mmCIF file with all atom_site columns, C-alpha atoms in Angstrom:
data_model
loop_
_atom_site.group_PDB
_atom_site.id
_atom_site.type_symbol
_atom_site.label_atom_id
_atom_site.label_alt_id
_atom_site.label_comp_id
_atom_site.label_asym_id
_atom_site.label_entity_id
_atom_site.label_seq_id
_atom_site.pdbx_PDB_ins_code
_atom_site.Cartn_x
_atom_site.Cartn_y
_atom_site.Cartn_z
_atom_site.occupancy
_atom_site.B_iso_or_equiv
_atom_site.pdbx_formal_charge
_atom_site.auth_seq_id
_atom_site.auth_comp_id
_atom_site.auth_asym_id
_atom_site.auth_atom_id
_atom_site.pdbx_PDB_model_num
ATOM 1   C CA . UNK A 1 1   ? 5.289  44.781 -6.850 1.00 0.00 ? 1   UNK A CA 1
ATOM 2   C CA . UNK A 1 2   ? 4.813  46.263 -3.406 1.00 0.00 ? 2   UNK A CA 1
ATOM 3   C CA . UNK A 1 3   ? 6.748  48.871 -1.471 1.00 0.00 ? 3   UNK A CA 1
ATOM 4   C CA . UNK A 1 4   ? 7.051  48.707 2.319  1.00 0.00 ? 4   UNK A CA 1
ATOM 5   C CA . UNK A 1 5   ? 7.936  51.399 4.832  1.00 0.00 ? 5   UNK A CA 1
ATOM 6   C CA . UNK A 1 6   ? 8.497  50.589 8.502  1.00 0.00 ? 6   UNK A CA 1
ATOM 7   C CA . UNK A 1 7   ? 8.055  53.094 11.294 1.00 0.00 ? 7   UNK A CA 1
ATOM 8   C CA . UNK A 1 8   ? 7.731  53.212 15.063 1.00 0.00 ? 8   UNK A CA 1
ATOM 9   C CA . UNK A 1 9   ? 11.232 52.277 16.163 1.00 0.00 ? 9   UNK A CA 1
ATOM 10  C CA . UNK A 1 10  ? 13.170 54.190 18.763 1.00 0.00 ? 10  UNK A CA 1
ATOM 11  C CA . UNK A 1 11  ? 14.917 54.091 22.119 1.00 0.00 ? 11  UNK A CA 1
ATOM 12  C CA . UNK A 1 12  ? 13.010 52.542 25.020 1.00 0.00 ? 12  UNK A CA 1
ATOM 13  C CA . UNK A 1 13  ? 13.735 51.045 28.415 1.00 0.00 ? 13  UNK A CA 1
ATOM 14  C CA . UNK A 1 14  ? 13.537 47.385 29.329 1.00 0.00 ? 14  UNK A CA 1
ATOM 15  C CA . UNK A 1 15  ? 9.959  46.446 30.133 1.00 0.00 ? 15  UNK A CA 1
ATOM 16  C CA . UNK A 1 16  ? 8.466  49.097 27.866 1.00 0.00 ? 16  UNK A CA 1
ATOM 17  C CA . UNK A 1 17  ? 6.145  48.511 24.930 1.00 0.00 ? 17  UNK A CA 1
ATOM 18  C CA . UNK A 1 18  ? 6.415  49.628 21.331 1.00 0.00 ? 18  UNK A CA 1
ATOM 19  C CA . UNK A 1 19  ? 4.300  49.228 18.214 1.00 0.00 ? 19  UNK A CA 1
ATOM 20  C CA . UNK A 1 20  ? 5.901  49.021 14.798 1.00 0.00 ? 20  UNK A CA 1
ATOM 21  C CA . UNK A 1 21  ? 3.970  49.781 11.627 1.00 0.00 ? 21  UNK A CA 1
ATOM 22  C CA . UNK A 1 22  ? 4.520  48.622 8.067  1.00 0.00 ? 22  UNK A CA 1
ATOM 23  C CA . UNK A 1 23  ? 2.739  50.647 5.409  1.00 0.00 ? 23  UNK A CA 1
ATOM 24  C CA . UNK A 1 24  ? 2.375  48.986 2.008  1.00 0.00 ? 24  UNK A CA 1
ATOM 25  C CA . UNK A 1 25  ? 1.681  50.452 -1.405 1.00 0.00 ? 25  UNK A CA 1
ATOM 26  C CA . UNK A 1 26  ? 1.791  49.423 -5.048 1.00 0.00 ? 26  UNK A CA 1
ATOM 27  C CA . UNK A 1 27  ? -0.316 46.256 -5.017 1.00 0.00 ? 27  UNK A CA 1
ATOM 28  C CA . UNK A 1 28  ? -3.352 44.737 -3.345 1.00 0.00 ? 28  UNK A CA 1
ATOM 29  C CA . UNK A 1 29  ? -2.268 44.378 0.270  1.00 0.00 ? 29  UNK A CA 1
ATOM 30  C CA . UNK A 1 30  ? -4.645 41.546 1.097  1.00 0.00 ? 30  UNK A CA 1
ATOM 31  C CA . UNK A 1 31  ? -2.959 39.260 -1.456 1.00 0.00 ? 31  UNK A CA 1
ATOM 32  C CA . UNK A 1 32  ? 0.270  39.094 0.594  1.00 0.00 ? 32  UNK A CA 1
ATOM 33  C CA . UNK A 1 33  ? 1.257  37.194 3.661  1.00 0.00 ? 33  UNK A CA 1
ATOM 34  C CA . UNK A 1 34  ? 3.079  39.566 6.013  1.00 0.00 ? 34  UNK A CA 1
ATOM 35  C CA . UNK A 1 35  ? 5.963  39.002 8.372  1.00 0.00 ? 35  UNK A CA 1
ATOM 36  C CA . UNK A 1 36  ? 8.413  40.682 10.708 1.00 0.00 ? 36  UNK A CA 1
ATOM 37  C CA . UNK A 1 37  ? 12.123 39.928 11.006 1.00 0.00 ? 37  UNK A CA 1
ATOM 38  C CA . UNK A 1 38  ? 15.005 41.495 12.874 1.00 0.00 ? 38  UNK A CA 1
ATOM 39  C CA . UNK A 1 39  ? 18.771 41.605 12.634 1.00 0.00 ? 39  UNK A CA 1
ATOM 40  C CA . UNK A 1 40  ? 21.117 42.492 15.469 1.00 0.00 ? 40  UNK A CA 1
ATOM 41  C CA . UNK A 1 41  ? 24.714 43.610 14.858 1.00 0.00 ? 41  UNK A CA 1
ATOM 42  C CA . UNK A 1 42  ? 26.903 40.660 13.922 1.00 0.00 ? 42  UNK A CA 1
ATOM 43  C CA . UNK A 1 43  ? 23.987 38.231 13.776 1.00 0.00 ? 43  UNK A CA 1
ATOM 44  C CA . UNK A 1 44  ? 21.838 36.660 11.076 1.00 0.00 ? 44  UNK A CA 1
ATOM 45  C CA . UNK A 1 45  ? 18.401 37.926 10.227 1.00 0.00 ? 45  UNK A CA 1
ATOM 46  C CA . UNK A 1 46  ? 15.869 36.311 12.542 1.00 0.00 ? 46  UNK A CA 1
ATOM 47  C CA . UNK A 1 47  ? 12.243 35.430 11.879 1.00 0.00 ? 47  UNK A CA 1
ATOM 48  C CA . UNK A 1 48  ? 9.818  36.877 14.411 1.00 0.00 ? 48  UNK A CA 1
ATOM 49  C CA . UNK A 1 49  ? 6.230  36.582 13.253 1.00 0.00 ? 49  UNK A CA 1
ATOM 50  C CA . UNK A 1 50  ? 4.028  35.995 10.225 1.00 0.00 ? 50  UNK A CA 1
ATOM 51  C CA . UNK A 1 51  ? 0.372  36.423 9.406  1.00 0.00 ? 51  UNK A CA 1
ATOM 52  C CA . UNK A 1 52  ? -1.528 35.020 6.443  1.00 0.00 ? 52  UNK A CA 1
ATOM 53  C CA . UNK A 1 53  ? -3.741 36.925 4.036  1.00 0.00 ? 53  UNK A CA 1
ATOM 54  C CA . UNK A 1 54  ? -6.924 36.505 6.033  1.00 0.00 ? 54  UNK A CA 1
ATOM 55  C CA . UNK A 1 55  ? -5.276 37.473 9.304  1.00 0.00 ? 55  UNK A CA 1
ATOM 56  C CA . UNK A 1 56  ? -5.896 34.218 11.149 1.00 0.00 ? 56  UNK A CA 1
ATOM 57  C CA . UNK A 1 57  ? -3.460 31.797 12.814 1.00 0.00 ? 57  UNK A CA 1
ATOM 58  C CA . UNK A 1 58  ? -0.391 34.006 13.225 1.00 0.00 ? 58  UNK A CA 1
ATOM 59  C CA . UNK A 1 59  ? 2.943  32.247 13.669 1.00 0.00 ? 59  UNK A CA 1
ATOM 60  C CA . UNK A 1 60  ? 5.638  33.345 16.140 1.00 0.00 ? 60  UNK A CA 1
ATOM 61  C CA . UNK A 1 61  ? 9.212  32.522 16.932 1.00 0.00 ? 61  UNK A CA 1
ATOM 62  C CA . UNK A 1 62  ? 9.717  31.025 20.378 1.00 0.00 ? 62  UNK A CA 1
ATOM 63  C CA . UNK A 1 63  ? 11.862 33.970 21.420 1.00 0.00 ? 63  UNK A CA 1
ATOM 64  C CA . UNK A 1 64  ? 8.952  36.406 21.157 1.00 0.00 ? 64  UNK A CA 1
ATOM 65  C CA . UNK A 1 65  ? 5.899  34.206 21.676 1.00 0.00 ? 65  UNK A CA 1
ATOM 66  C CA . UNK A 1 66  ? 3.688  35.699 24.362 1.00 0.00 ? 66  UNK A CA 1
ATOM 67  C CA . UNK A 1 67  ? 5.329  39.128 24.134 1.00 0.00 ? 67  UNK A CA 1
ATOM 68  C CA . UNK A 1 68  ? 4.906  40.152 20.491 1.00 0.00 ? 68  UNK A CA 1
ATOM 69  C CA . UNK A 1 69  ? 1.690  40.265 18.480 1.00 0.00 ? 69  UNK A CA 1
ATOM 70  C CA . UNK A 1 70  ? 1.401  40.623 14.711 1.00 0.00 ? 70  UNK A CA 1
ATOM 71  C CA . UNK A 1 71  ? -1.770 42.070 13.212 1.00 0.00 ? 71  UNK A CA 1
ATOM 72  C CA . UNK A 1 72  ? -2.879 43.497 9.902  1.00 0.00 ? 72  UNK A CA 1
ATOM 73  C CA . UNK A 1 73  ? -5.453 45.994 8.742  1.00 0.00 ? 73  UNK A CA 1
ATOM 74  C CA . UNK A 1 74  ? -6.180 45.325 5.082  1.00 0.00 ? 74  UNK A CA 1
ATOM 75  C CA . UNK A 1 75  ? -8.349 48.423 4.781  1.00 0.00 ? 75  UNK A CA 1
ATOM 76  C CA . UNK A 1 76  ? -5.322 50.540 5.749  1.00 0.00 ? 76  UNK A CA 1
ATOM 77  C CA . UNK A 1 77  ? -2.782 48.360 3.885  1.00 0.00 ? 77  UNK A CA 1
ATOM 78  C CA . UNK A 1 78  ? -0.754 48.195 7.082  1.00 0.00 ? 78  UNK A CA 1
ATOM 79  C CA . UNK A 1 79  ? 0.762  45.465 9.230  1.00 0.00 ? 79  UNK A CA 1
ATOM 80  C CA . UNK A 1 80  ? 1.739  45.947 12.861 1.00 0.00 ? 80  UNK A CA 1
ATOM 81  C CA . UNK A 1 81  ? 4.012  44.400 15.421 1.00 0.00 ? 81  UNK A CA 1
ATOM 82  C CA . UNK A 1 82  ? 3.034  45.075 19.011 1.00 0.00 ? 82  UNK A CA 1
ATOM 83  C CA . UNK A 1 83  ? 6.032  44.474 21.262 1.00 0.00 ? 83  UNK A CA 1
ATOM 84  C CA . UNK A 1 84  ? 5.585  44.197 25.014 1.00 0.00 ? 84  UNK A CA 1
ATOM 85  C CA . UNK A 1 85  ? 8.011  43.517 27.855 1.00 0.00 ? 85  UNK A CA 1
ATOM 86  C CA . UNK A 1 86  ? 10.964 44.525 25.736 1.00 0.00 ? 86  UNK A CA 1
ATOM 87  C CA . UNK A 1 87  ? 14.403 43.264 26.699 1.00 0.00 ? 87  UNK A CA 1
ATOM 88  C CA . UNK A 1 88  ? 17.884 44.533 25.838 1.00 0.00 ? 88  UNK A CA 1
ATOM 89  C CA . UNK A 1 89  ? 18.367 41.477 23.619 1.00 0.00 ? 89  UNK A CA 1
ATOM 90  C CA . UNK A 1 90  ? 15.473 42.730 21.480 1.00 0.00 ? 90  UNK A CA 1
ATOM 91  C CA . UNK A 1 91  ? 17.729 45.522 20.229 1.00 0.00 ? 91  UNK A CA 1
ATOM 92  C CA . UNK A 1 92  ? 17.958 45.186 16.454 1.00 0.00 ? 92  UNK A CA 1
ATOM 93  C CA . UNK A 1 93  ? 16.875 46.585 13.128 1.00 0.00 ? 93  UNK A CA 1
ATOM 94  C CA . UNK A 1 94  ? 13.340 45.374 12.478 1.00 0.00 ? 94  UNK A CA 1
ATOM 95  C CA . UNK A 1 95  ? 12.220 44.596 8.938  1.00 0.00 ? 95  UNK A CA 1
ATOM 96  C CA . UNK A 1 96  ? 8.803  44.153 7.414  1.00 0.00 ? 96  UNK A CA 1
ATOM 97  C CA . UNK A 1 97  ? 8.285  41.452 4.775  1.00 0.00 ? 97  UNK A CA 1
ATOM 98  C CA . UNK A 1 98  ? 5.551  40.841 2.224  1.00 0.00 ? 98  UNK A CA 1
ATOM 99  C CA . UNK A 1 99  ? 5.366  37.470 0.487  1.00 0.00 ? 99  UNK A CA 1
ATOM 100 C CA . UNK A 1 100 ? 3.281  36.544 -2.539 1.00 0.00 ? 100 UNK A CA 1
ATOM 101 C CA . UNK A 1 101 ? 3.055  32.931 -3.669 1.00 0.00 ? 101 UNK A CA 1
ATOM 102 C CA . UNK A 1 102 ? 2.235  32.202 -7.323 1.00 0.00 ? 102 UNK A CA 1
ATOM 103 C CA . UNK A 1 103 ? 0.307  29.317 -8.849 1.00 0.00 ? 103 UNK A CA 1
ATOM 104 C CA . UNK A 1 104 ? 3.590  27.461 -9.395 1.00 0.00 ? 104 UNK A CA 1
ATOM 105 C CA . UNK A 1 105 ? 4.502  27.699 -5.688 1.00 0.00 ? 105 UNK A CA 1
ATOM 106 C CA . UNK A 1 106 ? 7.056  30.418 -6.396 1.00 0.00 ? 106 UNK A CA 1
ATOM 107 C CA . UNK A 1 107 ? 7.347  33.117 -3.757 1.00 0.00 ? 107 UNK A CA 1
ATOM 108 C CA . UNK A 1 108 ? 8.281  36.734 -4.234 1.00 0.00 ? 108 UNK A CA 1
ATOM 109 C CA . UNK A 1 109 ? 9.468  38.727 -1.234 1.00 0.00 ? 109 UNK A CA 1
ATOM 110 C CA . UNK A 1 110 ? 9.474  42.459 -0.681 1.00 0.00 ? 110 UNK A CA 1
ATOM 111 C CA . UNK A 1 111 ? 11.339 44.109 2.187  1.00 0.00 ? 111 UNK A CA 1
ATOM 112 C CA . UNK A 1 112 ? 11.213 47.442 3.893  1.00 0.00 ? 112 UNK A CA 1
ATOM 113 C CA . UNK A 1 113 ? 14.318 49.440 4.753  1.00 0.00 ? 113 UNK A CA 1
ATOM 114 C CA . UNK A 1 114 ? 14.062 48.667 8.449  1.00 0.00 ? 114 UNK A CA 1
ATOM 115 C CA . UNK A 1 115 ? 13.497 50.591 11.656 1.00 0.00 ? 115 UNK A CA 1
ATOM 116 C CA . UNK A 1 116 ? 15.898 50.552 14.599 1.00 0.00 ? 116 UNK A CA 1
ATOM 117 C CA . UNK A 1 117 ? 14.714 49.465 18.029 1.00 0.00 ? 117 UNK A CA 1
ATOM 118 C CA . UNK A 1 118 ? 17.088 50.030 20.928 1.00 0.00 ? 118 UNK A CA 1
ATOM 119 C CA . UNK A 1 119 ? 16.210 48.713 24.380 1.00 0.00 ? 119 UNK A CA 1
ATOM 120 C CA . UNK A 1 120 ? 18.271 49.994 27.286 1.00 0.00 ? 120 UNK A CA 1
ATOM 121 C CA . UNK A 1 121 ? 18.760 48.080 30.518 1.00 0.00 ? 121 UNK A CA 1
#
C-alpha cells in the first residue's frame, strides 16, 4: 500500500510553467509505475503521462506531448510533472497515480487527492 500527496498547483497565466510533485510513502517507491492524470469540470479523467519503474521511455498523451515532462526520483520517492507553455484548457485537478502489477498481471492503483491548476488567459 502506498500513499500519495500532490503539491505544486496554483493560479498561473497562459504561457507560464509549473512543476507538480507527488510524494509517496508506505511502500518501496521504485516498485511502482507512476502516472499523472487530470480532470476538468464536467469532463472525464484524462491520462497525461506515465513513467515505468526504471524511469526510461515515458509515455505522453498527444494533448501534452512536447509541453509536459514526467520524471521520477526514486531516492526521494517523488514523481514530478513539469508543465510548460500552459494553456487555459489545461485548467483541471491534477492527480498522481501509482500502479503495481502482480505476478498474475493484476494491477493495483493508488491515487492522490489532487492539486488544482488554474490557467488564466
